[in-house]
Amino acid sequence: MNRFRRPCILAFALVLALVPRIWAQSQATTGVIEGIVLDPEGAIRPGASVSVKNTATNFEQTHTTDATGRFRGLQLPLGPYRVMVTLTGFTPLTRDGITLSVGQTVTLTLRLEVSGVQQEVRVTAETPVVEVSRTEGATRVPERAIQNLPDANHNFMDFTKLTPGVSVVQGPDGDELTINGQKGIHNNVSVDGADFNNPFFGEQRGGQRPPFTFNLDAVQEVVVVADGAPAEFGRSSGGFVNVVTRSGSNSMHGSAHIYYQNDSLEARAPEPSGGLAPKPISDKYQVGFTLGGPLMPDKVFYFLSGDYQNGNETKQLDPDRIQQNVVDAFAALGSPDENGSIQRSNDAFVALAKVDWHANERNLLTLRYAYTWADQENGTFDVDSWGRSANAIEKVFSRAVTGSALSTFSGNLSNEFRFQFAREDRPRPYNGPNIIGQSRPLPDTAFDFAKGYRFGMPFFIPVDYHDDRNQFNDNVSWIMGPHTFKAGVEYNRVVSSQTFRGFANGIWKFSSTTGFLNYANNSNYVECSDGSSSQTGNCPTGTKVTGPVIFFLQQAGVGGLTVDQAGTQSIVQEEPAVFVQDTWQPMSNLTINLGLRWEAQIEPDPITPPDQVFFSAFIGQTKNGQKFPSDGKIPSDKNMWQPRVGVAWDATKDGKTVVRGTFGIFYARVPGLDVASTRSTNGSLGQGIYRDSTFRNFGGPLPPAYPDLLPASQTTAPPNHPGVYVFDENFQNPRTTAWSVSAEREIITSMAFLIRYNWADTKHLLRFVDRNAAELGSPWSTGLGADGTNGVGSLTTVESSAKSRYWGLTFGIN
């Protein structure tokens, strides 16, 4: 703990030292309106009274311009605003038509007229399209776009794909977003300033499988920060997606929608080989609503939303897509009609309730409850060449309570506190078919990938999983002259609880369909390197066994433990963080953002202590010039220091041109998925037992007769060369060093052209390496047991030894 306490105490002391001069906007949930007041000759005018008023809720802040003629309205709720300026001797000025977005700083130049006949000057104008004081590269998808652009899935995450630098990649649990070439699991998604990430898989809560996780009509704005994020943003080496939900106002407003989709409205897709594919038999409807308004005008506001979808699809597949003799073999086992059509459901329901209380002009409180449910039968896989049995049910059930308190103590001092309590359940059950006469489903079975056949229960099914997240943030802000300082502390604790059965039902891979059929009829059947085959398991002298079983793996407990007992665990990960940042405006057209962030990821201890683990005798040893990679622990990274620099220069001083430059170091979190196997599959709680028809059976027998499992004598005895997982003792969290330079210019009213160059270099990327592979000499295959003949099979090591480099040029029009 001492190693953890030192950097934490040092960083916290730095925050306390800077509190007397801290300020900046909360970029997660609010925005800033700032500006300068000038007279007709362009001279600055201190002492002017500036009212900043939200015209939807009548929330109002009053400021006085300082010695440089500037004012800043901090931590303002999002929405439409009116700015009014009064100064003795000058005509009052009103500026309408200002729309404030999340994290946005609207900079205004307000020029007064000398008092005369005219009693008021009123100007209506759009919010500037170029944010000349913003240093980071952010793309906003406003409410107007979200409500009016077509989106077949009605999912807010789809809109992030419209932003420069964002694309889709395959992740561990479906499609994921990659921002500027970084891993999809290295992004940070937040809703109303609260983490919206699944701590186990690393993706957003609910994953990519549910059709939606929020009513799209309840989303006010989506912002993607692709580069140059200030020190307030952390736990990501990729990008940041921030979603803000709508709130109520003084006027009651609402919406309702009904969407219906049926196969009669669909066209037939062209086949690559020519002709048209058969239509899927589908039927889907979706109904939803939003309603918002005042509970107490000018004080308390509510917003409610709900969305329900019921969808079903029967995919019409080629009835001859799988060889008939293979279909017949599985029918004899208890799974008829593997060649049949596949029926899928796609049902979901989401709800949101939100209350905003404007206690007074100095205190704003928000409380939000979100609920998500989804059920997708046969939603795990969608591969035409796979049998009907190779699927499972995808379920999601989550709820979250979040809240915030914005407090303004004076014109210069303010504070923001946010919290979240959330839980997500993601069970993945299997509903058959079972082997005739047994309660066990068919094991996962794959044939040669030339035909792409696959049958049986997916190897990672069934899974019981849920996670709990407690999150607390507190940010203190202060204005002091041209400096805008901000500092904050954060504590994020997640517990991922699961029962992972892995390969308990066995996973088989055969070299061919013929090999499968022959082996299933005679477990001693082998294929030989001279092309012959043997029904006795023996090949001719001088030849080798080459198949047909090229891979068999079974998960089992150790020492009498069941697979459920060995695979049940709770993974506790803690993420404390501290940051400070200074937004400095040495000149009216120059903004410099300097920040420093420290964070840590505290990993759980292994379930089995290092001196009791199966491979304990290997720890600290060196064989064949290779040191055993693990010390039996899971390293925690407590030295994630992240400096950030951003510059924005209004080169032409007209608010229409900005040149930006950014530099920063960003660390990513390690998902619980990468930790789980090291804690359970260690040869002491659980073991992976490997077999094939060729080699590395370590003196053991050939794989069992399909579809049987290994007998108890081979799983309950002391492990014999089990497959184990370990963490490299020098493991570190992924770290990205990134910089960018860009230029943006308003070319016509409300339209700006952007050009940007990004560069990112990532070290310590996570990867899995078998450090006992034959290519490395299998150094850890012997040396354990009384006679030294035992050892480990595969030694899957979680390493931070990979790296990547990305650069890209972006052109855009805003």
mmCIF file with all atom_site columns, N, CA and C in Angstrom, residues 37-38 45-52 60-65 69 71 83-95 110-113 115 119-121:
data_model
loop_
_atom_site.group_PDB
_atom_site.id
_atom_site.type_symbol
_atom_site.label_atom_id
_atom_site.label_alt_id
_atom_site.label_comp_id
_atom_site.label_asym_id
_atom_site.label_entity_id
_atom_site.label_seq_id
_atom_site.pdbx_PDB_ins_code
_atom_site.Cartn_x
_atom_site.Cartn_y
_atom_site.Cartn_z
_atom_site.occupancy
_atom_site.B_iso_or_equiv
_atom_site.pdbx_formal_charge
_atom_site.auth_seq_id
_atom_site.auth_comp_id
_atom_site.auth_asym_id
_atom_site.auth_atom_id
_atom_site.pdbx_PDB_model_num
ATOM 1   N N  . VAL A 1 37  ? -16.461 42.967 -23.062 1.00 0.00 ? 37  VAL A N  1
ATOM 2   C CA . VAL A 1 37  ? -17.349 44.102 -23.306 1.00 0.00 ? 37  VAL A CA 1
ATOM 3   C C  . VAL A 1 37  ? -16.506 45.290 -23.746 1.00 0.00 ? 37  VAL A C  1
ATOM 4   N N  . LEU A 1 38  ? -16.872 45.892 -24.901 1.00 0.00 ? 38  LEU A N  1
ATOM 5   C CA . LEU A 1 38  ? -16.132 47.005 -25.479 1.00 0.00 ? 38  LEU A CA 1
ATOM 6   C C  . LEU A 1 38  ? -17.076 48.185 -25.698 1.00 0.00 ? 38  LEU A C  1
ATOM 7   N N  . ARG A 1 45  ? -14.291 47.730 -21.283 1.00 0.00 ? 45  ARG A N  1
ATOM 8   C CA . ARG A 1 45  ? -15.161 48.385 -20.319 1.00 0.00 ? 45  ARG A CA 1
ATOM 9   C C  . ARG A 1 45  ? -15.337 47.500 -19.081 1.00 0.00 ? 45  ARG A C  1
ATOM 10  N N  . PRO A 1 46  ? -14.516 47.751 -18.047 1.00 0.00 ? 46  PRO A N  1
ATOM 11  C CA . PRO A 1 46  ? -14.713 47.024 -16.789 1.00 0.00 ? 46  PRO A CA 1
ATOM 12  C C  . PRO A 1 46  ? -15.938 47.547 -16.062 1.00 0.00 ? 46  PRO A C  1
ATOM 13  N N  . GLY A 1 47  ? -16.438 46.770 -15.105 1.00 0.00 ? 47  GLY A N  1
ATOM 14  C CA . GLY A 1 47  ? -17.554 47.188 -14.267 1.00 0.00 ? 47  GLY A CA 1
ATOM 15  C C  . GLY A 1 47  ? -18.915 47.059 -14.885 1.00 0.00 ? 47  GLY A C  1
ATOM 16  N N  . ALA A 1 48  ? -19.014 46.498 -16.109 1.00 0.00 ? 48  ALA A N  1
ATOM 17  C CA . ALA A 1 48  ? -20.322 46.302 -16.730 1.00 0.00 ? 48  ALA A CA 1
ATOM 18  C C  . ALA A 1 48  ? -21.026 45.112 -16.090 1.00 0.00 ? 48  ALA A C  1
ATOM 19  N N  . SER A 1 49  ? -22.341 45.193 -15.948 1.00 0.00 ? 49  SER A N  1
ATOM 20  C CA . SER A 1 49  ? -23.141 44.101 -15.404 1.00 0.00 ? 49  SER A CA 1
ATOM 21  C C  . SER A 1 49  ? -23.617 43.223 -16.557 1.00 0.00 ? 49  SER A C  1
ATOM 22  N N  . VAL A 1 50  ? -23.342 41.929 -16.447 1.00 0.00 ? 50  VAL A N  1
ATOM 23  C CA . VAL A 1 50  ? -23.688 40.971 -17.510 1.00 0.00 ? 50  VAL A CA 1
ATOM 24  C C  . VAL A 1 50  ? -24.604 39.905 -16.923 1.00 0.00 ? 50  VAL A C  1
ATOM 25  N N  . SER A 1 51  ? -25.793 39.774 -17.479 1.00 0.00 ? 51  SER A N  1
ATOM 26  C CA . SER A 1 51  ? -26.741 38.733 -17.075 1.00 0.00 ? 51  SER A CA 1
ATOM 27  C C  . SER A 1 51  ? -26.727 37.625 -18.115 1.00 0.00 ? 51  SER A C  1
ATOM 28  N N  . VAL A 1 52  ? -26.545 36.384 -17.647 1.00 0.00 ? 52  VAL A N  1
ATOM 29  C CA . VAL A 1 52  ? -26.548 35.207 -18.519 1.00 0.00 ? 52  VAL A CA 1
ATOM 30  C C  . VAL A 1 52  ? -27.759 34.376 -18.112 1.00 0.00 ? 52  VAL A C  1
ATOM 31  N N  . GLU A 1 60  ? -30.499 32.022 -14.063 1.00 0.00 ? 60  GLU A N  1
ATOM 32  C CA . GLU A 1 60  ? -29.773 33.239 -14.406 1.00 0.00 ? 60  GLU A CA 1
ATOM 33  C C  . GLU A 1 60  ? -28.549 33.400 -13.502 1.00 0.00 ? 60  GLU A C  1
ATOM 34  N N  . GLN A 1 61  ? -27.443 33.806 -14.114 1.00 0.00 ? 61  GLN A N  1
ATOM 35  C CA . GLN A 1 61  ? -26.240 34.216 -13.394 1.00 0.00 ? 61  GLN A CA 1
ATOM 36  C C  . GLN A 1 61  ? -25.924 35.660 -13.770 1.00 0.00 ? 61  GLN A C  1
ATOM 37  N N  . THR A 1 62  ? -25.454 36.434 -12.778 1.00 0.00 ? 62  THR A N  1
ATOM 38  C CA . THR A 1 62  ? -25.062 37.819 -13.026 1.00 0.00 ? 62  THR A CA 1
ATOM 39  C C  . THR A 1 62  ? -23.589 37.986 -12.727 1.00 0.00 ? 62  THR A C  1
ATOM 40  N N  . HIS A 1 63  ? -22.870 38.643 -13.639 1.00 0.00 ? 63  HIS A N  1
ATOM 41  C CA . HIS A 1 63  ? -21.423 38.821 -13.511 1.00 0.00 ? 63  HIS A CA 1
ATOM 42  C C  . HIS A 1 63  ? -21.069 40.289 -13.741 1.00 0.00 ? 63  HIS A C  1
ATOM 43  N N  . THR A 1 64  ? -19.891 40.659 -13.278 1.00 0.00 ? 64  THR A N  1
ATOM 44  C CA . THR A 1 64  ? -19.356 41.997 -13.502 1.00 0.00 ? 64  THR A CA 1
ATOM 45  C C  . THR A 1 64  ? -18.031 41.861 -14.235 1.00 0.00 ? 64  THR A C  1
ATOM 46  N N  . THR A 1 65  ? -17.868 42.621 -15.319 1.00 0.00 ? 65  THR A N  1
ATOM 47  C CA . THR A 1 65  ? -16.627 42.511 -16.081 1.00 0.00 ? 65  THR A CA 1
ATOM 48  C C  . THR A 1 65  ? -15.442 42.978 -15.241 1.00 0.00 ? 65  THR A C  1
ATOM 49  N N  . GLY A 1 69  ? -12.150 43.850 -18.887 1.00 0.00 ? 69  GLY A N  1
ATOM 50  C CA . GLY A 1 69  ? -13.414 43.901 -19.611 1.00 0.00 ? 69  GLY A CA 1
ATOM 51  C C  . GLY A 1 69  ? -14.039 42.543 -19.855 1.00 0.00 ? 69  GLY A C  1
ATOM 52  N N  . PHE A 1 71  ? -15.820 38.704 -18.781 1.00 0.00 ? 71  PHE A N  1
ATOM 53  C CA . PHE A 1 71  ? -16.696 37.991 -17.844 1.00 0.00 ? 71  PHE A CA 1
ATOM 54  C C  . PHE A 1 71  ? -16.708 36.521 -18.245 1.00 0.00 ? 71  PHE A C  1
ATOM 55  N N  . VAL A 1 83  ? -27.937 36.865 -23.332 1.00 0.00 ? 83  VAL A N  1
ATOM 56  C CA . VAL A 1 83  ? -26.940 37.624 -22.577 1.00 0.00 ? 83  VAL A CA 1
ATOM 57  C C  . VAL A 1 83  ? -27.318 39.095 -22.641 1.00 0.00 ? 83  VAL A C  1
ATOM 58  N N  . MET A 1 84  ? -27.416 39.756 -21.465 1.00 0.00 ? 84  MET A N  1
ATOM 59  C CA . MET A 1 84  ? -27.798 41.168 -21.380 1.00 0.00 ? 84  MET A CA 1
ATOM 60  C C  . MET A 1 84  ? -26.697 41.947 -20.671 1.00 0.00 ? 84  MET A C  1
ATOM 61  N N  . VAL A 1 85  ? -26.289 43.078 -21.245 1.00 0.00 ? 85  VAL A N  1
ATOM 62  C CA . VAL A 1 85  ? -25.202 43.899 -20.701 1.00 0.00 ? 85  VAL A CA 1
ATOM 63  C C  . VAL A 1 85  ? -25.739 45.302 -20.411 1.00 0.00 ? 85  VAL A C  1
ATOM 64  N N  . THR A 1 86  ? -25.436 45.785 -19.214 1.00 0.00 ? 86  THR A N  1
ATOM 65  C CA . THR A 1 86  ? -25.806 47.154 -18.856 1.00 0.00 ? 86  THR A CA 1
ATOM 66  C C  . THR A 1 86  ? -24.593 47.850 -18.246 1.00 0.00 ? 86  THR A C  1
ATOM 67  N N  . LEU A 1 87  ? -24.429 49.149 -18.577 1.00 0.00 ? 87  LEU A N  1
ATOM 68  C CA . LEU A 1 87  ? -23.348 49.972 -18.036 1.00 0.00 ? 87  LEU A CA 1
ATOM 69  C C  . LEU A 1 87  ? -23.792 51.426 -18.128 1.00 0.00 ? 87  LEU A C  1
ATOM 70  N N  . THR A 1 88  ? -23.629 52.159 -17.047 1.00 0.00 ? 88  THR A N  1
ATOM 71  C CA . THR A 1 88  ? -24.049 53.558 -17.006 1.00 0.00 ? 88  THR A CA 1
ATOM 72  C C  . THR A 1 88  ? -23.423 54.336 -18.154 1.00 0.00 ? 88  THR A C  1
ATOM 73  N N  . GLY A 1 89  ? -24.264 55.088 -18.874 1.00 0.00 ? 89  GLY A N  1
ATOM 74  C CA . GLY A 1 89  ? -23.799 55.891 -19.988 1.00 0.00 ? 89  GLY A CA 1
ATOM 75  C C  . GLY A 1 89  ? -23.899 55.199 -21.323 1.00 0.00 ? 89  GLY A C  1
ATOM 76  N N  . PHE A 1 90  ? -24.300 53.919 -21.316 1.00 0.00 ? 90  PHE A N  1
ATOM 77  C CA . PHE A 1 90  ? -24.398 53.162 -22.569 1.00 0.00 ? 90  PHE A CA 1
ATOM 78  C C  . PHE A 1 90  ? -25.782 52.522 -22.671 1.00 0.00 ? 90  PHE A C  1
ATOM 79  N N  . THR A 1 91  ? -26.198 52.314 -23.911 1.00 0.00 ? 91  THR A N  1
ATOM 80  C CA . THR A 1 91  ? -27.490 51.663 -24.156 1.00 0.00 ? 91  THR A CA 1
ATOM 81  C C  . THR A 1 91  ? -27.391 50.182 -23.801 1.00 0.00 ? 91  THR A C  1
ATOM 82  N N  . PRO A 1 92  ? -28.374 49.637 -23.060 1.00 0.00 ? 92  PRO A N  1
ATOM 83  C CA . PRO A 1 92  ? -28.346 48.206 -22.753 1.00 0.00 ? 92  PRO A CA 1
ATOM 84  C C  . PRO A 1 92  ? -28.288 47.368 -24.030 1.00 0.00 ? 92  PRO A C  1
ATOM 85  N N  . LEU A 1 93  ? -27.529 46.276 -23.958 1.00 0.00 ? 93  LEU A N  1
ATOM 86  C CA . LEU A 1 93  ? -27.343 45.389 -25.106 1.00 0.00 ? 93  LEU A CA 1
ATOM 87  C C  . LEU A 1 93  ? -27.869 43.995 -24.743 1.00 0.00 ? 93  LEU A C  1
ATOM 88  N N  . THR A 1 94  ? -28.676 43.416 -25.634 1.00 0.00 ? 94  THR A N  1
ATOM 89  C CA . THR A 1 94  ? -29.187 42.056 -25.436 1.00 0.00 ? 94  THR A CA 1
ATOM 90  C C  . THR A 1 94  ? -28.753 41.197 -26.613 1.00 0.00 ? 94  THR A C  1
ATOM 91  N N  . ARG A 1 95  ? -28.155 40.059 -26.305 1.00 0.00 ? 95  ARG A N  1
ATOM 92  C CA . ARG A 1 95  ? -27.721 39.117 -27.334 1.00 0.00 ? 95  ARG A CA 1
ATOM 93  C C  . ARG A 1 95  ? -28.547 37.836 -27.201 1.00 0.00 ? 95  ARG A C  1
ATOM 94  N N  . LEU A 1 110 ? -18.972 41.783 -27.151 1.00 0.00 ? 110 LEU A N  1
ATOM 95  C CA . LEU A 1 110 ? -20.180 42.584 -26.951 1.00 0.00 ? 110 LEU A CA 1
ATOM 96  C C  . LEU A 1 110 ? -19.797 44.071 -27.000 1.00 0.00 ? 110 LEU A C  1
ATOM 97  N N  . ARG A 1 111 ? -20.246 44.762 -28.043 1.00 0.00 ? 111 ARG A N  1
ATOM 98  C CA . ARG A 1 111 ? -19.891 46.158 -28.257 1.00 0.00 ? 111 ARG A CA 1
ATOM 99  C C  . ARG A 1 111 ? -21.078 47.049 -27.898 1.00 0.00 ? 111 ARG A C  1
ATOM 100 N N  . LEU A 1 112 ? -20.893 47.939 -26.916 1.00 0.00 ? 112 LEU A N  1
ATOM 101 C CA . LEU A 1 112 ? -21.953 48.828 -26.444 1.00 0.00 ? 112 LEU A CA 1
ATOM 102 C C  . LEU A 1 112 ? -22.023 50.091 -27.306 1.00 0.00 ? 112 LEU A C  1
ATOM 103 N N  . GLU A 1 113 ? -23.216 50.695 -27.315 1.00 0.00 ? 113 GLU A N  1
ATOM 104 C CA . GLU A 1 113 ? -23.432 51.972 -27.979 1.00 0.00 ? 113 GLU A CA 1
ATOM 105 C C  . GLU A 1 113 ? -23.652 53.046 -26.904 1.00 0.00 ? 113 GLU A C  1
ATOM 106 N N  . SER A 1 115 ? -25.278 55.893 -24.856 1.00 0.00 ? 115 SER A N  1
ATOM 107 C CA . SER A 1 115 ? -26.692 56.095 -24.556 1.00 0.00 ? 115 SER A CA 1
ATOM 108 C C  . SER A 1 115 ? -27.239 57.261 -25.362 1.00 0.00 ? 115 SER A C  1
ATOM 109 N N  . GLN A 1 119 ? -33.287 52.940 -26.619 1.00 0.00 ? 119 GLN A N  1
ATOM 110 C CA . GLN A 1 119 ? -33.262 52.484 -25.239 1.00 0.00 ? 119 GLN A CA 1
ATOM 111 C C  . GLN A 1 119 ? -32.654 51.108 -25.078 1.00 0.00 ? 119 GLN A C  1
ATOM 112 N N  . GLU A 1 120 ? -32.615 50.318 -26.138 1.00 0.00 ? 120 GLU A N  1
ATOM 113 C CA . GLU A 1 120 ? -32.033 48.974 -26.047 1.00 0.00 ? 120 GLU A CA 1
ATOM 114 C C  . GLU A 1 120 ? -31.560 48.526 -27.414 1.00 0.00 ? 120 GLU A C  1
ATOM 115 N N  . VAL A 1 121 ? -30.416 47.851 -27.443 1.00 0.00 ? 121 VAL A N  1
ATOM 116 C CA . VAL A 1 121 ? -29.907 47.235 -28.663 1.00 0.00 ? 121 VAL A CA 1
ATOM 117 C C  . VAL A 1 121 ? -30.083 45.726 -28.515 1.00 0.00 ? 121 VAL A C  1
#
